[in-house]
mmCIF file of C-alpha atoms in Angstrom:
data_model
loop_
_atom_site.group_PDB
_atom_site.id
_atom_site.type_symbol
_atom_site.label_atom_id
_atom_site.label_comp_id
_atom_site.label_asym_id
_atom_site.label_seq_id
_atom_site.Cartn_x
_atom_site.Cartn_y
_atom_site.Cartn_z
ATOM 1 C CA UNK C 544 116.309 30.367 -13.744
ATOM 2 C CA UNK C 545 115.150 26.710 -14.366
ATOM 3 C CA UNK C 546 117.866 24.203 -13.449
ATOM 4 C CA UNK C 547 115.344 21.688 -14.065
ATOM 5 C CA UNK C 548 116.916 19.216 -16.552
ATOM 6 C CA UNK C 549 115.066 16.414 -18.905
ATOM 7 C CA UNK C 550 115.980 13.336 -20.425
ATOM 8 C CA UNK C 551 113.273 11.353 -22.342
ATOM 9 C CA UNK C 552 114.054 7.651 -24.180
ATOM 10 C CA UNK C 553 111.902 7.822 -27.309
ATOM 11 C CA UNK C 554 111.247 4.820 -29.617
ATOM 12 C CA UNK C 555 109.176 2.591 -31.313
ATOM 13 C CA UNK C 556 107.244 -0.808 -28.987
ATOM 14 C CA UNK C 557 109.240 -3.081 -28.026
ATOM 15 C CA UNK C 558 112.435 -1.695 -28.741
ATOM 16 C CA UNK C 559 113.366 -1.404 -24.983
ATOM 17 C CA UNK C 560 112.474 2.031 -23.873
ATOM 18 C CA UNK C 561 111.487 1.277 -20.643
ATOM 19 C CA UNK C 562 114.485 -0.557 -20.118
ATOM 20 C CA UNK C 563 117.153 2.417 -21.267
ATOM 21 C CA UNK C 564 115.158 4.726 -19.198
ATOM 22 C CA UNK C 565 115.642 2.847 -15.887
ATOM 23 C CA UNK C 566 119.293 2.555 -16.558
ATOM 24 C CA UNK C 567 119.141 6.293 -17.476
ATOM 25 C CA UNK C 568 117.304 6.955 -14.314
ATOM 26 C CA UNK C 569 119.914 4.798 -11.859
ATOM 27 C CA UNK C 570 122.915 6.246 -13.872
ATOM 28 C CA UNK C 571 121.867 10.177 -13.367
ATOM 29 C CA UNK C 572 120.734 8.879 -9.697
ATOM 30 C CA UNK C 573 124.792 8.649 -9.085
ATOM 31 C CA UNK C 574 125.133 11.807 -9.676
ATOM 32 C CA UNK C 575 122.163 13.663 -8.770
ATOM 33 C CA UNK C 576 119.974 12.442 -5.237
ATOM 34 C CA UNK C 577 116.451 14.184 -7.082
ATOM 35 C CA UNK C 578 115.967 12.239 -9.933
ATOM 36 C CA UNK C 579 112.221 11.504 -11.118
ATOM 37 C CA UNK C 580 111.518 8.628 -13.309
ATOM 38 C CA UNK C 581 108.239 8.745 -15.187
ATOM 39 C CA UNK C 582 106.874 5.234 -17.037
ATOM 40 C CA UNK C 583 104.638 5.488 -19.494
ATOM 41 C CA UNK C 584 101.155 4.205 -18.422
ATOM 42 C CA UNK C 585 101.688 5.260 -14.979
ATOM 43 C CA UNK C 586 98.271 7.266 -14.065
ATOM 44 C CA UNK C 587 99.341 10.993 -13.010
ATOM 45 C CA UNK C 588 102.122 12.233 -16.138
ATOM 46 C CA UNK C 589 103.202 15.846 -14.813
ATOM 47 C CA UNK C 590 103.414 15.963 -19.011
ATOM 48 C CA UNK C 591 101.083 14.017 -20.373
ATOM 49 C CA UNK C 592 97.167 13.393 -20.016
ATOM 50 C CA UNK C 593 97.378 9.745 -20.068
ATOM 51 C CA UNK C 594 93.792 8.767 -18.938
ATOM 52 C CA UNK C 595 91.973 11.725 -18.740
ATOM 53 C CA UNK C 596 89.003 13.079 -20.554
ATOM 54 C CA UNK C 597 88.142 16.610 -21.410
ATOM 55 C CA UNK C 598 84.572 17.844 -20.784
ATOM 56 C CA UNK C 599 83.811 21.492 -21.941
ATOM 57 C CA UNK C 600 81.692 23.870 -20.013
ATOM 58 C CA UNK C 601 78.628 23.397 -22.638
ATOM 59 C CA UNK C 602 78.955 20.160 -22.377
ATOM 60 C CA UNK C 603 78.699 19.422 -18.919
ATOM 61 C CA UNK C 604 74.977 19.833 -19.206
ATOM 62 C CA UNK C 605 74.563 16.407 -20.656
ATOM 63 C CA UNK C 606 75.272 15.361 -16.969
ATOM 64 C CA UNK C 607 73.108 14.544 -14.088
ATOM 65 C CA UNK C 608 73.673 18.017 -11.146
ATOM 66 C CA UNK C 609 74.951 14.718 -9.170
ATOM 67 C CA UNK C 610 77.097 13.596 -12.147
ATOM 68 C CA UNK C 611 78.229 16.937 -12.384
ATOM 69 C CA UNK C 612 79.314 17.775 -8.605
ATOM 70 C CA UNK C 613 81.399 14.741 -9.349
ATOM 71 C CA UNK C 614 83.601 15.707 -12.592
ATOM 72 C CA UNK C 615 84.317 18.922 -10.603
ATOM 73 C CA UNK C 616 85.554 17.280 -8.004
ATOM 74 C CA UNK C 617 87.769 15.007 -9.396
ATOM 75 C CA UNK C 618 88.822 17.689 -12.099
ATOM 76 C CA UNK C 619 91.113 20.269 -12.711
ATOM 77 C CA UNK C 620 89.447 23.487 -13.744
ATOM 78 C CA UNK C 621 90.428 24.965 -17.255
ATOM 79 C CA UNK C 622 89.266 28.247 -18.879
ATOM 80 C CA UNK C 623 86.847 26.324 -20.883
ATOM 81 C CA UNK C 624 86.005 22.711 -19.360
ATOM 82 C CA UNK C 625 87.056 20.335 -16.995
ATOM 83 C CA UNK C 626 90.326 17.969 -17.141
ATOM 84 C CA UNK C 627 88.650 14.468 -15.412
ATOM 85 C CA UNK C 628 90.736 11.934 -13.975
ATOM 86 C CA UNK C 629 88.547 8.444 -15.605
ATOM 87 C CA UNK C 630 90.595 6.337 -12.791
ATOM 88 C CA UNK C 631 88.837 8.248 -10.244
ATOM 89 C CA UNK C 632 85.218 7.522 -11.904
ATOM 90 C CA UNK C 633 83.562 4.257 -11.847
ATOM 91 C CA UNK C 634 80.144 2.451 -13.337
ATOM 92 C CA UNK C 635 78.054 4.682 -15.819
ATOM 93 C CA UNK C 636 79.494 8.245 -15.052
ATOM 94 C CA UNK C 637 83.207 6.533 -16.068
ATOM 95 C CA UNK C 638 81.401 5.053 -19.182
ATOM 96 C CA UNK C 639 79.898 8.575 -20.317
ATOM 97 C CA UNK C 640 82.952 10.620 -19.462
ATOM 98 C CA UNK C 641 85.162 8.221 -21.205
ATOM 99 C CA UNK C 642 83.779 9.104 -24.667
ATOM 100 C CA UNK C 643 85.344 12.792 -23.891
ATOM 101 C CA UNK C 644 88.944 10.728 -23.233
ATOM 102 C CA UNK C 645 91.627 13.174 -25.092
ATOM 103 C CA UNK C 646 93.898 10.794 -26.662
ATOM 104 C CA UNK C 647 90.924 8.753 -28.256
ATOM 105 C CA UNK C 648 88.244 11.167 -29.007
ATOM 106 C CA UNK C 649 88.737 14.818 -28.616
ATOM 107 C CA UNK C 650 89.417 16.908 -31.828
ATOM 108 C CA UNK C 651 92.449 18.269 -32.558
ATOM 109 C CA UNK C 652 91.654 21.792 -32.429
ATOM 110 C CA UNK C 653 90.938 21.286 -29.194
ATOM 111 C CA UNK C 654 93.326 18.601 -27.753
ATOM 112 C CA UNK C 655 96.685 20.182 -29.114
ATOM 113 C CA UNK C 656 96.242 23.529 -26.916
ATOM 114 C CA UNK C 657 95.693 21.760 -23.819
ATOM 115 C CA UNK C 658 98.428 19.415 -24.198
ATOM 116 C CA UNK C 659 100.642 22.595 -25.059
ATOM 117 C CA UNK C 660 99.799 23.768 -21.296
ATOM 118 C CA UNK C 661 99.948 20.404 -19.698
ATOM 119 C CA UNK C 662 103.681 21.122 -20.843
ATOM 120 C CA UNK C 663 104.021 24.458 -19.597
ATOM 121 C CA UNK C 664 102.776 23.564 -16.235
ATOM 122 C CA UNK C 665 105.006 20.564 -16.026
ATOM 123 C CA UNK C 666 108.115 23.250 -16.789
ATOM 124 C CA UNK C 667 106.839 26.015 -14.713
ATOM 125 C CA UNK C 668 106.745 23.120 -11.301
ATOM 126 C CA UNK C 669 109.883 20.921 -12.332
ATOM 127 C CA UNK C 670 111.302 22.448 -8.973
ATOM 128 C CA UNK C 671 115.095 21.568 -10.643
ATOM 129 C CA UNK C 672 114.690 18.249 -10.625
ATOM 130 C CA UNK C 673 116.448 15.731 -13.068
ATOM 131 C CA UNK C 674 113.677 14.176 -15.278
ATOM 132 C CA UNK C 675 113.295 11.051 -16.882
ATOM 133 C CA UNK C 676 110.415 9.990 -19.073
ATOM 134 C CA UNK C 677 109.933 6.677 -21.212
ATOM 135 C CA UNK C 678 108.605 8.864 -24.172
ATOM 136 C CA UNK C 679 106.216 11.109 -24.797
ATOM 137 C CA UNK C 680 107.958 14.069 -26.987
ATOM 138 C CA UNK C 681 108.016 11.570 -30.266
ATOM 139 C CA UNK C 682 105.756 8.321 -29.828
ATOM 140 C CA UNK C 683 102.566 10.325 -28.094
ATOM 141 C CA UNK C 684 102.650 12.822 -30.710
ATOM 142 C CA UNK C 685 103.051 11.084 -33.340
ATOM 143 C CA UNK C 686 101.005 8.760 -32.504
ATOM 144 C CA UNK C 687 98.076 11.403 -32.570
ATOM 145 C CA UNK C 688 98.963 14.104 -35.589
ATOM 146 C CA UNK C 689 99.953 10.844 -37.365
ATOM 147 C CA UNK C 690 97.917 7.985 -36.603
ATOM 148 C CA UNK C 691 95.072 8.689 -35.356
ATOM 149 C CA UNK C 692 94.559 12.115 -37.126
ATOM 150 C CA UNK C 693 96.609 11.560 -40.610
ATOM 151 C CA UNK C 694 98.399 14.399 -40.801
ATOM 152 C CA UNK C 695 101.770 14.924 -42.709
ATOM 153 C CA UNK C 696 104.915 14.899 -41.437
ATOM 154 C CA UNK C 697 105.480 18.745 -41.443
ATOM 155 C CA UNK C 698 102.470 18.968 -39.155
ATOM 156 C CA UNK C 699 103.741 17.108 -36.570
ATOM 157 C CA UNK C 700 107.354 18.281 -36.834
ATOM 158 C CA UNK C 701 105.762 21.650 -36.055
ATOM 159 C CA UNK C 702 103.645 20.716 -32.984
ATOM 160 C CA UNK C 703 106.812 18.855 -31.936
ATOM 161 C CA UNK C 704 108.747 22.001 -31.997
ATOM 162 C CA UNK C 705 106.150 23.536 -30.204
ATOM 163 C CA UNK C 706 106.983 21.309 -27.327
ATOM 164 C CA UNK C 707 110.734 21.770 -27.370
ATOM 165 C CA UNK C 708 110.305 25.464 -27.117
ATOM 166 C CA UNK C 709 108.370 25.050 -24.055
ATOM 167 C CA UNK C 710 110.720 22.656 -22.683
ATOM 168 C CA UNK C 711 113.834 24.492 -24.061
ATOM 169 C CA UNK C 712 114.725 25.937 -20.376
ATOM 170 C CA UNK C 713 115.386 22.241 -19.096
ATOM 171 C CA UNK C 714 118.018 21.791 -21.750
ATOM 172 C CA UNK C 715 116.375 18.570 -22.820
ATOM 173 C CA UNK C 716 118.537 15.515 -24.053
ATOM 174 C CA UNK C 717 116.507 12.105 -26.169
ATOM 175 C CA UNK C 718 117.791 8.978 -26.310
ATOM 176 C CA UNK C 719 116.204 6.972 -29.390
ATOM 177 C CA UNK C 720 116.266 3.328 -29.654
ATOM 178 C CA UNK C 721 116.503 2.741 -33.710
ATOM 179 C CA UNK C 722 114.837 -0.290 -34.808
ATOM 180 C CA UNK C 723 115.998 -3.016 -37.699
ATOM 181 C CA UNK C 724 113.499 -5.646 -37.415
ATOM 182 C CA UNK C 725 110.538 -3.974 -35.789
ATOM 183 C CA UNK C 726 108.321 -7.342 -36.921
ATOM 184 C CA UNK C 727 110.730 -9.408 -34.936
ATOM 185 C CA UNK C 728 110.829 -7.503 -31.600
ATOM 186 C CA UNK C 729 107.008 -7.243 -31.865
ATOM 187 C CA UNK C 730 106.661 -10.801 -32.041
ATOM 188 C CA UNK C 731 108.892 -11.207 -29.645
ATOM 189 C CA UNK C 732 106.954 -9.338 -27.248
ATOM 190 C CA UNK C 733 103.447 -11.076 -27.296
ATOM 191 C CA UNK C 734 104.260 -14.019 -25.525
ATOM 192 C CA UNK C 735 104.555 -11.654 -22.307
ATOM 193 C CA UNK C 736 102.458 -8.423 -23.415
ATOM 194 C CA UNK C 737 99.675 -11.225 -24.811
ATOM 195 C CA UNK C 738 97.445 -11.293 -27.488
ATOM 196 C CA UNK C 739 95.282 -8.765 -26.625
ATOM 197 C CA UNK C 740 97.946 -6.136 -26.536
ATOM 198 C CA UNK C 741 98.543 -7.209 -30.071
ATOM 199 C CA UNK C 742 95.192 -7.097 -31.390
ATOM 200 C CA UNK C 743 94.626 -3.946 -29.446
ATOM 201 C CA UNK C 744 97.778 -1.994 -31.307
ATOM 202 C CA UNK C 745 97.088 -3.288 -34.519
ATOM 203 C CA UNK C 746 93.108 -2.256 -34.431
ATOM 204 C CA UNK C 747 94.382 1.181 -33.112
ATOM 205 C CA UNK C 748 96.525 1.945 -36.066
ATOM 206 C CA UNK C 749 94.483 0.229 -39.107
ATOM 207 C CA UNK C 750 92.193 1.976 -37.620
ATOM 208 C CA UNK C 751 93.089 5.517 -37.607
ATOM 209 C CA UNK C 752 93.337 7.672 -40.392
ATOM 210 C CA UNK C 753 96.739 6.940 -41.707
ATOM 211 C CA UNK C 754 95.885 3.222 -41.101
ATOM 212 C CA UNK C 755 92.608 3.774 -43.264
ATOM 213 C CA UNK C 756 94.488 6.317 -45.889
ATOM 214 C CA UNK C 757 96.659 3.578 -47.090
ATOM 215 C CA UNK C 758 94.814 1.225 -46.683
ATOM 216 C CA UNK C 759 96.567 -1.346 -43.933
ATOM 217 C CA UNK C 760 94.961 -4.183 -42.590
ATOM 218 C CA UNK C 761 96.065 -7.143 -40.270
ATOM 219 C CA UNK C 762 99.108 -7.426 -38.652
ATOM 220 C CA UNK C 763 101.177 -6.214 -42.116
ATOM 221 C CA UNK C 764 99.331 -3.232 -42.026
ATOM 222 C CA UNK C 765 100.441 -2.224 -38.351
ATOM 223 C CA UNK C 766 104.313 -2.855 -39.075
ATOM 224 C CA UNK C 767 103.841 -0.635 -41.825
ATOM 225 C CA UNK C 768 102.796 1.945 -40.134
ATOM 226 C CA UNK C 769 105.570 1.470 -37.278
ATOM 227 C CA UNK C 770 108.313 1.418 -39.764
ATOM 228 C CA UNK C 771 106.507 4.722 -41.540
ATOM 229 C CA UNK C 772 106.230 6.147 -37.855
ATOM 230 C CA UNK C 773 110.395 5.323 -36.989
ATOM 231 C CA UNK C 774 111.339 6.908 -40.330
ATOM 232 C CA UNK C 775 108.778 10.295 -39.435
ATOM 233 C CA UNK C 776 110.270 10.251 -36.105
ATOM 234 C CA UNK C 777 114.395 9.922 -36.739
ATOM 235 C CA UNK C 778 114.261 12.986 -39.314
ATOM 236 C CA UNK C 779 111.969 15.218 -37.129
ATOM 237 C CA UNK C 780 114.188 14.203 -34.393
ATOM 238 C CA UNK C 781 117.602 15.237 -36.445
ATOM 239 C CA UNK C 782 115.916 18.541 -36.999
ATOM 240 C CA UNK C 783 114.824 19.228 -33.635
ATOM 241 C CA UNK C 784 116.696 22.242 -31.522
ATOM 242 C CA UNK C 785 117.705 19.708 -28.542
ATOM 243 C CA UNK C 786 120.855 16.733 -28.060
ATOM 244 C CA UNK C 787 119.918 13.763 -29.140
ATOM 245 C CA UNK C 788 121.466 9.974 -29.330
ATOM 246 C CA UNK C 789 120.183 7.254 -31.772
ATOM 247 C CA UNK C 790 121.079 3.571 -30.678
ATOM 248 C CA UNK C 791 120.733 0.815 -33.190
ATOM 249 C CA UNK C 792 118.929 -2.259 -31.982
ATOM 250 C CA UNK C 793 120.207 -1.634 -28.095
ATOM 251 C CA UNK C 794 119.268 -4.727 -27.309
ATOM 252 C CA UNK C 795 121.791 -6.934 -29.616
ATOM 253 C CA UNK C 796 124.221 -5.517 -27.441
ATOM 254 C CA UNK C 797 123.041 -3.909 -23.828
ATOM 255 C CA UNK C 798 126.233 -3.269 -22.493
ATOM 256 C CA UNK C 799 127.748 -1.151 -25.505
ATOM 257 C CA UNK C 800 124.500 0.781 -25.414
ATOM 258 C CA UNK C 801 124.796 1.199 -21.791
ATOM 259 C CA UNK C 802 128.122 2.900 -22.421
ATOM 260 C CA UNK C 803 126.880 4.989 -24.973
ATOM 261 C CA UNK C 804 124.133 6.431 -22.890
ATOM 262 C CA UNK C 805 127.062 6.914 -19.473
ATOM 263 C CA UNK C 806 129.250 8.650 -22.441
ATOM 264 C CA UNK C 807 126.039 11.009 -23.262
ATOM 265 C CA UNK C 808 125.043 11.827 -20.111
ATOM 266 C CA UNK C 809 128.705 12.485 -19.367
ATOM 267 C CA UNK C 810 129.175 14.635 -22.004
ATOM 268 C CA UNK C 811 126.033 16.672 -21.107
ATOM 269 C CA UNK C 812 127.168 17.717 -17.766
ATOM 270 C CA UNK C 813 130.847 18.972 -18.505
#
């Protein structure tokens, strides 16, 4: 029996995820000694493909033998392909395996399955641990069925569930931090995230095909699809089979949040 457990802080940029799921992390840390705390962006996601590329076995014939000795090596082996790990892969091989990178250029038919049994490995090895991950069960997601592919919202609500069925045995808890002013906390944010960041964000999601379907441009066009992503994401969340608490704009007021999150986790473990 897994006694694996799994709490993951799920939001929109800027709203202080990665904040709430340090806290989360020292709080269940005073209860619990083995207590993991995943970041998003941190390389090697035991749930998420981060930086990796996908290269299927017909593929790998567009590669050098020498090219190809190296994918396998720094790859895991799936029925089909290889999983490649780009940070391992440098000059002109990282350049041509990088086009294969799953979150930016695989197809879905392809990309949803593995992700499905990224999760299932992460399950079957959680070695009852207490988990804690800055997203990835909303914002990644969504970020692909909607953004990037344009699909509707019962699409991803569906792969979503998919998920929580796999993770069901951990008993999973989300913390959401609910926006009010998205514009304002993303403008907030560039003085230390930069400018690039911002240009980089808003060329993602103009860019994809929700951005393109509605035709968004400019900085207008990417808080419209944030606020159209938070509103997706609180009434898939409020249907999903899993506890859940939604905190209004944590950061007007970090210490009634912070007592809200000690009250959930409380409640979880009695």
């Amino acid at each position: 029996m897994n006694s694996s457990r799994l709490y993951i802080i799920e939001g929109l940029p800027c709203s202080g995820k990665s904040t709430t799921a340090k806290f989360t992390a020292e709080f269940l840390s005073s209860y619990n000694n083995k207590v993991i705390y995943i970041d998003e962006g941190t390389g090697k996601h035991p749930a998420d493909y981060e930086f990796n590329s996908f290269i299927p076995d017909k593929m790998l014939c567009e590669f050098s033998v020498g090219e190809q000795k190296t994918i396998i090596e720094c790859s895991q082996r799936r029925s089909d392909g290889y999983i490649a790990e780009l940070s391992a892969l440098k000059g002109i091989l990282f350049e041509k395996v990088l086009k294969y990178k799953i979150y930016d250029f695989l197809d879905w038919e392809t990309e949803y399955p593995l992700m499905l049994e990224k999760w299932q490995e992460f399950v079957d090895n959680s070695d009852n641990g207490i988990f804690v991950f800055n997203c990835c069960l909303l914002q990644n997601p969504m970020c692909e069925t909607m953004m990037r592919f344009g699909f509707d919202i019962q699409t991803s609500k569906e792969y979503i569930l998919k998920i929580c069925n796999i993770i069901k045995s951990m008993k999973p808890s989300v913390i959401y931090l609910a926006s009010s002013d998205i514009e304002k906390n993303i403008l907030q944010a560039v003085p230390e995230r930069g400018q690039r960041w911002l240009d980089d964000v808003i060329d993602y999601h103009i860019n994809g095909a929700y951005g393109r379907t509605m035709k968004l441009s400019g900085f207008e066009g990417y808080i419209s699809c944030l606020e159209e992503r938070q509103k997706r994401e609180l009434q898939i969340l409020n249907s999903l089979p899993l506890r859940s608490l939604i905190i209004q704009d944590a950061h007007k007021d970090w210490n009634n949040s912070y007592n809200r999150i000690r009250e959930f986790i409380t409640d979880n473990r009695l």
